[in-house]
CSV table of C-alpha atoms in Angstrom, one decimal:
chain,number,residue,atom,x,y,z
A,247,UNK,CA,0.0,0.0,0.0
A,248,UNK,CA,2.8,2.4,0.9
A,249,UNK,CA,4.2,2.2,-2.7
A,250,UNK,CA,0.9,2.3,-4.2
A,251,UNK,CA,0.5,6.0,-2.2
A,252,UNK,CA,3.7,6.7,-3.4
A,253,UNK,CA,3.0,6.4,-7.3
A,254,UNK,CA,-0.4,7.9,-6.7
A,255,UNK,CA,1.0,11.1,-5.3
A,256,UNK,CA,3.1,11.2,-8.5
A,257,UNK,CA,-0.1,10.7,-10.8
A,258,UNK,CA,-2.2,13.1,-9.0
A,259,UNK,CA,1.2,16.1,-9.4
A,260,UNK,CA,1.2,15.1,-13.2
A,261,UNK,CA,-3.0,15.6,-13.1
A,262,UNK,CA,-2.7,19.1,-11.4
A,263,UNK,CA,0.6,20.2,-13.5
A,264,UNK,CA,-1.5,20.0,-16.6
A,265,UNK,CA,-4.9,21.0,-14.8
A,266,UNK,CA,-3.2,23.7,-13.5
A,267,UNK,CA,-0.9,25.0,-16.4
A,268,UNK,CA,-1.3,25.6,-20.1
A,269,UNK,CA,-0.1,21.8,-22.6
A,270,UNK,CA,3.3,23.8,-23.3
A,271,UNK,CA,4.0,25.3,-19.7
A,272,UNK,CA,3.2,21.7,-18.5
A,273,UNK,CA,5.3,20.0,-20.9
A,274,UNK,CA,8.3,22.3,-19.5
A,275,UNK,CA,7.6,22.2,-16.1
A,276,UNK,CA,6.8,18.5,-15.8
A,277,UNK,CA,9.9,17.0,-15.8
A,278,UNK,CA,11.6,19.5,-13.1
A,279,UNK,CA,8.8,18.8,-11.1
A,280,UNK,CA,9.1,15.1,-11.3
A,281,UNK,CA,12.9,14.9,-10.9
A,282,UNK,CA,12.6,17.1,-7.7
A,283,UNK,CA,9.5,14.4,-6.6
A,284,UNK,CA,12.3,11.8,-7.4
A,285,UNK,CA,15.6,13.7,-5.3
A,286,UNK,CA,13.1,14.0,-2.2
A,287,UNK,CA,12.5,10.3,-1.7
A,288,UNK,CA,15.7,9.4,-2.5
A,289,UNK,CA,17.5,11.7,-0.5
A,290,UNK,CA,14.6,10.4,2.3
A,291,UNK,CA,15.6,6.7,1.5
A,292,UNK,CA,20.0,7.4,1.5
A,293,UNK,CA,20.0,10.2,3.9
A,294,UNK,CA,17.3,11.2,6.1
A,295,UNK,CA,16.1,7.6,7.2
A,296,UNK,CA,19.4,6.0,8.1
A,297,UNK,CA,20.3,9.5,9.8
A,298,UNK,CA,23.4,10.3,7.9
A,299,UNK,CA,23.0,13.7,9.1
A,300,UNK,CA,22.0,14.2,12.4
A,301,UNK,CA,18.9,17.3,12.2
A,302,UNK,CA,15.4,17.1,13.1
A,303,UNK,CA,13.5,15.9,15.8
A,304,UNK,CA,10.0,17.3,15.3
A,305,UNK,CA,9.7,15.1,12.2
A,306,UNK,CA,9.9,11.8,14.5
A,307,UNK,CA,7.3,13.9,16.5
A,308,UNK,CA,5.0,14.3,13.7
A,309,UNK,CA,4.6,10.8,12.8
A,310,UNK,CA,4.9,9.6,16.1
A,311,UNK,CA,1.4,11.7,17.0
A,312,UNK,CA,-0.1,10.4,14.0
A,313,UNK,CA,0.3,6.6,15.1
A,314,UNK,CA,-1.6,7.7,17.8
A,315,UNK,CA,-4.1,9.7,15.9
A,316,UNK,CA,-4.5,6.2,13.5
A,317,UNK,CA,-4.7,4.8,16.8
A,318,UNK,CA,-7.5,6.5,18.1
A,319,UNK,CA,-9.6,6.4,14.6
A,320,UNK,CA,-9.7,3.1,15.3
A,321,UNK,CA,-11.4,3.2,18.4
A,322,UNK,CA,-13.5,6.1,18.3
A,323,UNK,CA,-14.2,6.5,14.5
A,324,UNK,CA,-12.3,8.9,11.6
A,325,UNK,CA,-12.3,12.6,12.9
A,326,UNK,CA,-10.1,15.4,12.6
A,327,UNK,CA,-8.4,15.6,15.7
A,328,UNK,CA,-7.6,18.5,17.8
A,329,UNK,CA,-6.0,19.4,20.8
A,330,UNK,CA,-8.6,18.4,22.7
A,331,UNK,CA,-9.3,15.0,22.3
A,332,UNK,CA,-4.8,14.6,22.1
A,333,UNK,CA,-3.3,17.2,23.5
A,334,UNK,CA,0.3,17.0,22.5
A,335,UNK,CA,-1.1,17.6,19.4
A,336,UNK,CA,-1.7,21.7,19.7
A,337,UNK,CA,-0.8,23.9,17.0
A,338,UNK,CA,0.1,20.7,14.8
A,339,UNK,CA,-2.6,19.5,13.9
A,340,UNK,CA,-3.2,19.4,10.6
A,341,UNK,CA,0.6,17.7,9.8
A,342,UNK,CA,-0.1,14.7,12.3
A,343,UNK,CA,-3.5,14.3,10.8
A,344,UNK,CA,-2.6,14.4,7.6
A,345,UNK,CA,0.6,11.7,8.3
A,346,UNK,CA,-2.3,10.4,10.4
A,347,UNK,CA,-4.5,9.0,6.8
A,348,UNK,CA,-1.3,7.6,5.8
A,349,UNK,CA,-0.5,5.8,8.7
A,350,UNK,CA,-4.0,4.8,9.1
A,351,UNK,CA,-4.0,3.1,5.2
A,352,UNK,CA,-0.6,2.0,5.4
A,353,UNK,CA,-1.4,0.1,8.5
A,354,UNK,CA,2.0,1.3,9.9
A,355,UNK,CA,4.2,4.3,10.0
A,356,UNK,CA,4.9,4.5,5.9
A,357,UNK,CA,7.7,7.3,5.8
A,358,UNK,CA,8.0,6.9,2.4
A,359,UNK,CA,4.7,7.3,1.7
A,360,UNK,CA,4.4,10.3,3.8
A,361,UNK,CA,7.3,11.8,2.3
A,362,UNK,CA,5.9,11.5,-0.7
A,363,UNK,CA,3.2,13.5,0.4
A,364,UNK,CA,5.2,16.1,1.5
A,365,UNK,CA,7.5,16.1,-1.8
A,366,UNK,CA,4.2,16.5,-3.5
A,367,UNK,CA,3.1,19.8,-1.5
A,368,UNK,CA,6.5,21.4,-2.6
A,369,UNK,CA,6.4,20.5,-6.1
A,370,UNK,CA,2.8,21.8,-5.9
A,371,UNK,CA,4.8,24.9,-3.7
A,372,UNK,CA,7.0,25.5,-7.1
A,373,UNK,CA,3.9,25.7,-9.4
A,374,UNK,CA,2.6,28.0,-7.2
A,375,UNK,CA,6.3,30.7,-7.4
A,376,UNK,CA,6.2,30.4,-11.0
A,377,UNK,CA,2.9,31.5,-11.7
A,378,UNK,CA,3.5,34.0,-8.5
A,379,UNK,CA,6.6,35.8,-10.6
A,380,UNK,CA,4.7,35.7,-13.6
A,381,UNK,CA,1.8,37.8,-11.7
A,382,UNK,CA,3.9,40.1,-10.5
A,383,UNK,CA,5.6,40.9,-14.0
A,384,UNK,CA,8.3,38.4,-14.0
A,385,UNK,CA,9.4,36.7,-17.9
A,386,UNK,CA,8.5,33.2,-18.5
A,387,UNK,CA,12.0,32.8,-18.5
A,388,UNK,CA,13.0,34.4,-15.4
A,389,UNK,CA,10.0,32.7,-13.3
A,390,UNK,CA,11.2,29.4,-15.0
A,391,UNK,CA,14.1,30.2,-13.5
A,392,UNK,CA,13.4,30.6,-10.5
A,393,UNK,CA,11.1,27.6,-10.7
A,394,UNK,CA,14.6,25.4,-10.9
A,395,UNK,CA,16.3,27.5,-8.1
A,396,UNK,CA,13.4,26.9,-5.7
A,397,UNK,CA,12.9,22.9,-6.9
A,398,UNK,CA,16.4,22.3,-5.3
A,399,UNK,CA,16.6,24.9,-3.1
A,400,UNK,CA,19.2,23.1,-0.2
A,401,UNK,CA,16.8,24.0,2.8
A,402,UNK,CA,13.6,23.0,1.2
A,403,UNK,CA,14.9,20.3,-0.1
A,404,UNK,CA,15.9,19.0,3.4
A,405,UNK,CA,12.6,19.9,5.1
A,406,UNK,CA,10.6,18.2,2.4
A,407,UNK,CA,12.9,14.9,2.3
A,408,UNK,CA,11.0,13.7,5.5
A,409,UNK,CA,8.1,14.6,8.0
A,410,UNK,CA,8.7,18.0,8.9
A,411,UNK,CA,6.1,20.7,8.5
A,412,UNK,CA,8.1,23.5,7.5
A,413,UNK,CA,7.2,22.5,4.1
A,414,UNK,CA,3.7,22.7,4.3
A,415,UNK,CA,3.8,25.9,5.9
A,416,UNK,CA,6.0,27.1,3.4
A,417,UNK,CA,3.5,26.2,0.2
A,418,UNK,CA,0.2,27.7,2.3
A,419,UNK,CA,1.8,30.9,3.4
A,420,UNK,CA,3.1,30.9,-0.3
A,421,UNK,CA,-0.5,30.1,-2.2
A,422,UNK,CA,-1.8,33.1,0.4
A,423,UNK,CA,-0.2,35.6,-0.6
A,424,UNK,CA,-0.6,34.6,-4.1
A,425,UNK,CA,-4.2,34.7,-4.0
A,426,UNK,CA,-4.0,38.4,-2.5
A,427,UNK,CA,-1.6,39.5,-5.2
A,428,UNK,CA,-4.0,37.7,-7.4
A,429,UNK,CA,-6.6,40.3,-6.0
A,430,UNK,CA,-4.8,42.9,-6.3
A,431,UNK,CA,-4.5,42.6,-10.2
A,432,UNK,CA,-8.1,41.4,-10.6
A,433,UNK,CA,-10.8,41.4,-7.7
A,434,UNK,CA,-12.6,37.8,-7.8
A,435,UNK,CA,-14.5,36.5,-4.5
A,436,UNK,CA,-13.9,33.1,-5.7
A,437,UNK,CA,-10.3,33.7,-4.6
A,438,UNK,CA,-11.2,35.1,-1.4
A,439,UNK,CA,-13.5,32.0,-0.7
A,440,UNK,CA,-10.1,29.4,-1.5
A,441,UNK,CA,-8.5,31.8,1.0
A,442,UNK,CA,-10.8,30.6,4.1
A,443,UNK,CA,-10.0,26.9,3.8
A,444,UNK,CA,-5.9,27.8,3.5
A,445,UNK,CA,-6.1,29.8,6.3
A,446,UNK,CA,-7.6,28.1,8.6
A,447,UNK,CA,-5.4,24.9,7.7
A,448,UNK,CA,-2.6,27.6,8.3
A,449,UNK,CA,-4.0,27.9,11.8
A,450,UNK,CA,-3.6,24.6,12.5
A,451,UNK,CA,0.0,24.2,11.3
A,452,UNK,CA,1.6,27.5,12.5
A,453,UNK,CA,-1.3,29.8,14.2
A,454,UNK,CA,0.9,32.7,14.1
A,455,UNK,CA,1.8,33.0,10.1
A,456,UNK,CA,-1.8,33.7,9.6
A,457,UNK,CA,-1.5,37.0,11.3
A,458,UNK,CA,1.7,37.5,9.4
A,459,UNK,CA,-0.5,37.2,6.3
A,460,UNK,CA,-3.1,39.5,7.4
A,461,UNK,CA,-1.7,42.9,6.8
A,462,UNK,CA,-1.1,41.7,2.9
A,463,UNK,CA,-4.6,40.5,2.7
A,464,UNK,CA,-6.1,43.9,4.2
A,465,UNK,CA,-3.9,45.6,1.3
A,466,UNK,CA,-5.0,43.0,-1.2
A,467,UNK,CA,-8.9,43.6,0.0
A,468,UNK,CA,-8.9,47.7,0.3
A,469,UNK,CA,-9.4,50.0,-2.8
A,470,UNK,CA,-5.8,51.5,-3.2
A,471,UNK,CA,-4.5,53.6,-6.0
A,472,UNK,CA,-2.1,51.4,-8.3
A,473,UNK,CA,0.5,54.3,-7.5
A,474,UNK,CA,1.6,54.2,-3.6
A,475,UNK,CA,0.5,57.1,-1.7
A,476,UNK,CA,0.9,57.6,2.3
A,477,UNK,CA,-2.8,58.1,2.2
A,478,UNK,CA,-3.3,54.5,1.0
A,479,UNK,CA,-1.1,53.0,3.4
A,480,UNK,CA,-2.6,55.1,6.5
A,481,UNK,CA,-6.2,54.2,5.2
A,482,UNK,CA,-4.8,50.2,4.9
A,483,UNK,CA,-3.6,50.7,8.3
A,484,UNK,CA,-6.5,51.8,10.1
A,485,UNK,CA,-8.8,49.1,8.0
A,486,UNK,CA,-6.9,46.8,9.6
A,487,UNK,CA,-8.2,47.7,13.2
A,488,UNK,CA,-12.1,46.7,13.2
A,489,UNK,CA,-11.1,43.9,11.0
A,490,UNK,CA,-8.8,42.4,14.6
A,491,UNK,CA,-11.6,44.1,16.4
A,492,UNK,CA,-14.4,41.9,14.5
A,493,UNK,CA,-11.7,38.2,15.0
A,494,UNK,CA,-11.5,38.9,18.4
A,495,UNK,CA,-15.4,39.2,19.2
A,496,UNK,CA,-16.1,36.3,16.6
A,497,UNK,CA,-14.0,33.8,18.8
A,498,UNK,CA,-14.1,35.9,22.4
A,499,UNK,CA,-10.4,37.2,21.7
A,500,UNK,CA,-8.8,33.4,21.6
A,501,UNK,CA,-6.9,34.3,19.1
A,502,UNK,CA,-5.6,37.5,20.0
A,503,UNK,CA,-4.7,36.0,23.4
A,504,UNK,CA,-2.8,33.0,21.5
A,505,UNK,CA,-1.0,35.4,19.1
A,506,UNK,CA,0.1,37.3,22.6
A,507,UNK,CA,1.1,34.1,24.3
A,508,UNK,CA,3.0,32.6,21.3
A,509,UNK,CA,5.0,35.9,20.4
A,510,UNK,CA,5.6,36.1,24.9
A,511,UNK,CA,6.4,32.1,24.8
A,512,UNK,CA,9.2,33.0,22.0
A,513,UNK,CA,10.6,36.4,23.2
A,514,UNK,CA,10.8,34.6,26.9
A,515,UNK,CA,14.4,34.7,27.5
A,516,UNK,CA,13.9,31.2,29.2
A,517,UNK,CA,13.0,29.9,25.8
A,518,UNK,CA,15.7,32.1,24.2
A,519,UNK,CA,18.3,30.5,26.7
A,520,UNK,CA,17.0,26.8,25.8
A,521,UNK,CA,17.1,27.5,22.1
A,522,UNK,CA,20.6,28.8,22.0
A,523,UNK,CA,21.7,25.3,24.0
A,524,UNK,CA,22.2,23.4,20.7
A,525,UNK,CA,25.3,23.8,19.1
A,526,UNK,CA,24.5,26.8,16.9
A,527,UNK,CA,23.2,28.4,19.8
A,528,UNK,CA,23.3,32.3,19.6
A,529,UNK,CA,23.0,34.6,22.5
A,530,UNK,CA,22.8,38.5,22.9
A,531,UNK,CA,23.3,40.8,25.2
A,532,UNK,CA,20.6,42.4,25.8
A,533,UNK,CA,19.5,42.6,28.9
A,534,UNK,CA,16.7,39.8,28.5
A,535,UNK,CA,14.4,42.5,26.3
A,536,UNK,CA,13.7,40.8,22.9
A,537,UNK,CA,13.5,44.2,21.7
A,538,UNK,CA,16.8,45.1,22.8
A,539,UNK,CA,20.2,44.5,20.4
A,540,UNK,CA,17.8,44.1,17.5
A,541,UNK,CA,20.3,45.6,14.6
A,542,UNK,CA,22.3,42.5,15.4
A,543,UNK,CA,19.7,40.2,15.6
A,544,UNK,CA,18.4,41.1,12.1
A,545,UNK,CA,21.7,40.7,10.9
A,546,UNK,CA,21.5,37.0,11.9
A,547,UNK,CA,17.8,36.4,11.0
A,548,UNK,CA,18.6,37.6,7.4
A,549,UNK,CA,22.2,36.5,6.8
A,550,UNK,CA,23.1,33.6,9.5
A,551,UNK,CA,25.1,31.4,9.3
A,552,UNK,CA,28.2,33.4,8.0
A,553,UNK,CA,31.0,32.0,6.1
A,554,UNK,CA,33.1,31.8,9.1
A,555,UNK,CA,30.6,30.0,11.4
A,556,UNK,CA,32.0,26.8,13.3
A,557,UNK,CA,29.5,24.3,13.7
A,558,UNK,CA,28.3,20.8,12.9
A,559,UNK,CA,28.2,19.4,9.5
A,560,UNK,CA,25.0,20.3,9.2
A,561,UNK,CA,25.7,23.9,9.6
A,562,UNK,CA,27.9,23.6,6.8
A,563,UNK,CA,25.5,22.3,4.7
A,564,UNK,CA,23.2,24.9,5.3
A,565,UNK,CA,25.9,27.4,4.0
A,566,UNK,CA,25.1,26.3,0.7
A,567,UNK,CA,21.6,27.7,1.2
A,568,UNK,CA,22.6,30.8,2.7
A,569,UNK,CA,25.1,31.7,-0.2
A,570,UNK,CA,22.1,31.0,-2.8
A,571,UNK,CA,20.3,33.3,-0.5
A,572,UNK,CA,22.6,36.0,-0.1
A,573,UNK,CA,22.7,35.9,-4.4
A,574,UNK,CA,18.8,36.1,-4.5
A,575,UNK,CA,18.8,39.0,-1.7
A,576,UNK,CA,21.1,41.2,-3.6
A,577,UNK,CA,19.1,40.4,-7.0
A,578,UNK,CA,15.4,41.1,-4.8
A,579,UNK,CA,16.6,44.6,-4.5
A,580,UNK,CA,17.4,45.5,-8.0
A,581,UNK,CA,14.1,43.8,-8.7
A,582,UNK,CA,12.5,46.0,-5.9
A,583,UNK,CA,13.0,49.0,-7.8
A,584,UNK,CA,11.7,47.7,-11.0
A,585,UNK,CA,8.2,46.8,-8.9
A,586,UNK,CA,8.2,50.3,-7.5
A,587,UNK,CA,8.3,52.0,-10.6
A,588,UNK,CA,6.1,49.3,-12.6
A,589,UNK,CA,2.7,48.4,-9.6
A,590,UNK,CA,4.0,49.6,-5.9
A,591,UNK,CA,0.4,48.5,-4.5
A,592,UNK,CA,2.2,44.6,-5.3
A,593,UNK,CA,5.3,45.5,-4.0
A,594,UNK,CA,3.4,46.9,-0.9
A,595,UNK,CA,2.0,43.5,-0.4
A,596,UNK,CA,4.7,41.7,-0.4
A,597,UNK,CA,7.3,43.9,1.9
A,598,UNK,CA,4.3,43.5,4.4
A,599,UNK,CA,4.9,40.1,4.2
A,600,UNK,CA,8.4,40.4,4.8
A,601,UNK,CA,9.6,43.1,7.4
A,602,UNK,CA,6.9,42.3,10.0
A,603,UNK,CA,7.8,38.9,10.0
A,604,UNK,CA,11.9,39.5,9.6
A,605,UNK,CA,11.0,41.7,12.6
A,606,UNK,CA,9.2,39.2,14.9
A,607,UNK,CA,11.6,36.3,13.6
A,608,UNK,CA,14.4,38.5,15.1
A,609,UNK,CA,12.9,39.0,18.2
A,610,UNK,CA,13.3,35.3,19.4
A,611,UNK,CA,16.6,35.2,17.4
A,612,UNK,CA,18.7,32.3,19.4
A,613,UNK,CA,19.6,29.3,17.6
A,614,UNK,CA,21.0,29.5,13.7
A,615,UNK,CA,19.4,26.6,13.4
A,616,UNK,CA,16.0,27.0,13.8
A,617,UNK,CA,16.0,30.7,12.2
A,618,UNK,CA,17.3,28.6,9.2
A,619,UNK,CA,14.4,27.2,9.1
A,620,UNK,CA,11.8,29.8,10.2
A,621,UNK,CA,12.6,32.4,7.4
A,622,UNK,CA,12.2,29.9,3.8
A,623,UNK,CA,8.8,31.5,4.0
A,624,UNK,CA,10.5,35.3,3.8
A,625,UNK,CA,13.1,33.7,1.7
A,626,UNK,CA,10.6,32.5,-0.9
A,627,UNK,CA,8.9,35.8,-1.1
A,628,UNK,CA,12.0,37.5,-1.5
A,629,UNK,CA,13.1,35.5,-4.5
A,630,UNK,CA,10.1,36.6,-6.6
A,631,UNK,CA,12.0,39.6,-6.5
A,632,UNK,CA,14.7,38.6,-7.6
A,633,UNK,CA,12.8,37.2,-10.5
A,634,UNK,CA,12.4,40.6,-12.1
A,635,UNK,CA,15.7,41.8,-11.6
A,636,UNK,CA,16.5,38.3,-13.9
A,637,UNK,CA,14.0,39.6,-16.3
A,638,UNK,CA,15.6,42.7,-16.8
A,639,UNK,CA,18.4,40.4,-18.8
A,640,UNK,CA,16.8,38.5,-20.5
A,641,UNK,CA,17.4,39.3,-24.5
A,642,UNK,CA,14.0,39.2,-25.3
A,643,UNK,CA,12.5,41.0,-22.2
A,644,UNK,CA,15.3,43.7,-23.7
A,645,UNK,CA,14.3,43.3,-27.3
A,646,UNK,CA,10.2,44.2,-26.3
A,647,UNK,CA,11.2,47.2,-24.0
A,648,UNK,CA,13.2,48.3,-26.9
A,649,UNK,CA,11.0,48.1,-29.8
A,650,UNK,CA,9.4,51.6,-30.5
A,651,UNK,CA,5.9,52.0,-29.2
A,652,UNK,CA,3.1,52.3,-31.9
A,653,UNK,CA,1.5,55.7,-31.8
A,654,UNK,CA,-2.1,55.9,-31.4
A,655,UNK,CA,-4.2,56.3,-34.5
A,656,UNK,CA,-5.0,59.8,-35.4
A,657,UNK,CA,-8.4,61.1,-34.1
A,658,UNK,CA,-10.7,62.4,-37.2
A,659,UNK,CA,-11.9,65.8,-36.1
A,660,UNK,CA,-15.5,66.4,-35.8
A,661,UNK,CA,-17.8,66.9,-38.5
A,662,UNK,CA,-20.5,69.8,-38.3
A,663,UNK,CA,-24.1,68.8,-38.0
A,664,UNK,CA,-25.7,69.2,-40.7
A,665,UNK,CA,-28.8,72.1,-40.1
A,666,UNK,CA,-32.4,72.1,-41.6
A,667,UNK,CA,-33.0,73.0,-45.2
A,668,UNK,CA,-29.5,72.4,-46.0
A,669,UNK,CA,-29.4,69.0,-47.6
A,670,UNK,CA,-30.0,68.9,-50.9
């Protein structure tokens, strides 16, 4: 059963590629897609099963919960399950339950299976930043490009070779903030609809990136100009306010008070301290205010781990991923400019995306590590932009900009009416 899941994960990507995406785009994109299906469950199968590198933990977790979620299917009946029926379960829910239907087919824990699962989400993720750079004026080239870079990006790779649920996260937040610069370009409910159903499965994987993606989707709901103006943003801003006002009546403020509990849990510096106890442990001085030393603390968010870092293999691994990013961060801000001057209201939407939640990330900055992992959601956003900066190069981008525009067609000038008596 566990390699009949597998091949039917890689059916159902071929079905949506070409659902999904024009014959020719599909035909192009296929076999990428495929091969980067294929390197996730091998490197699962050579490398993350036999534990050739030592990473993870949570991933054990995952499917561990979802044995007992199978578990208690079989006893009580099939249900999503929450918190409250297993409790070590909390703000995880939907990986474990999802691992869970595997587990529960597979009559056993079926890590390839659920890989494949996984593998598929991120291939699905890839789909989803090509047709994202296209949107936001990128070449078919340039967004194929980025296509590749993101199929075999080092870090997603890694976190979608096995159960983790960074990878999920990552293809949710992603498809979000898609849809909103969707809506942006072209209002249509029927987005905003397929937004509820993401959302709240982004509640249940990481409750706090749906606040994250809230600011963008007040942007991508409110009439703005297509030129930026500080009027827009203030009027953005304050819609915004009875829109947390009207979540936090609609639940009795649970939400709120999570959001405030999760960002407290992570500034703590008792969590800080445990964090930075691993071996890329990073600790600041300052004063045990998360909002204190924070021009450092960016620095590592964004940039960590630096060429020099000591640290485990695994560290050095991960400093092939940080060199790809510091080559996409420098190309995003070329490409930044070109948004500004071409639809600001997009770019608008996506820098709320991504200095808010540099911001936050680097308040509860302690362990390389885990910051490694936490940003590929900033660091996929980021690389749209560095899609149009590669667009700018490309010959036949060039060759369009350069062709002289037509002028418009002469206006005839009006003819006099004719008056009574004489026609003849």
């Amino acid at each position: 059963m566990e390699y009949f899941l597998v091949v039917f994960m890689a059916a159902f990507l071929v079905f949506v590629t070409y659902t999904g995406l024009g014959v020719r785009q599909a035909n192009r994109l296929l076999p990428v897609l495929l091969l980067a299906f294929l390197t996730r469950l091998v490197v699962h199968v050579l490398v993350m099963r036999p534990r050739i590198i030592e990473y993870g933990g949570d991933n054990r977790t995952y499917l561990a919960r979802a044995g007992e979620i199978a578990t208690y299917w079989r006893q009580s009946g099939f249900r999503f399950v929450t918190g409250d029926q297993i409790a070590a379960i909390h703000s995880m829910e939907v990986p474990c339950n999802l691992f869970a239907v595997v587990v529960y087919l597979c009559d056993g824990p079926a890590t390839l299976a659920c890989t494949a699962v996984v593998a598929t989400l991120a291939c699905l993720l890839c789909i989803v930043m090509y047709r994202f750079a296209q949107l936001i004026g990128a070449s078919e080239r340039a967004a194929f490009r980025l296509f590749v870079v993101v199929a075999f990006l080092p870090a997603l790779l890694v976190h979608t070779s096995d159960t983790f649920k960074d990878g999920i996260n990552a293809f949710l937040v992603v498809t979000c903030l898609w849809l909103v610069a969707s809506n942006v370009k072209r209002f249509d409910v029927r987005k905003l609809l397929l937004m509820v159903p993401l959302l709240w499965t982004l509640w249940h994987v990481r409750p706090y990136m749906v606040f994250m993606c809230a600011l963008p989707l007040v942007v991508g709901l409110s009439p703005m100009e297509r030129k930026l103006s500080v009027r827009s943003v203030v009027v953005s801003t304050l819609l915004l306010v009875p829109l947390v006002v009207l979540l936090a009546r609609m639940d009795g403020g649970a939400s709120l008070t999570m959001l405030q509990e999760q960002l407290e849990l992570g500034q703590s510096e008792s969590v800080r301290r445990a964090n930075a106890g691993g071996g890329s442990g990073v600790l600041f001085e300052d004063g045990g205010d998360a909002w204190s030393a924070l021009a450092p603390k960016l620095l590592y968010t964004l940039l960590a781990p630096f060429p020099w870092t000591p640290g485990s293999l695994t560290l050095q691994f991960g400093k092939v991923d940080t060199f790809i990013w510091y080559y996409l961060l420098y190309n995003a801000l070329r490409g930044a400019r070109r948004l500004w001057a071409r639809d600001r209201t997009l770019l608008f939407v996506l820098v709320l995306f991504i200095v808010p939640g540099t911001i936050a990330y680097a308040t509860t900055m302690a362990n390389i590590g885990l910051i490694f992992r936490q940003r590929m959601p900033i660091m996929l956003i980021v690389s749209l932009l560095a899609a149009l900066a590669w667009s700018a190069t490309d010959p036949r981008e060039r060759f369009r900009s350069a062709l002289p525009r037509r002028a418009p067609d002469p206006v005839p000038p009006p003819q006099p009416a004719a008056t009574p008596g004489t026609a003849r």
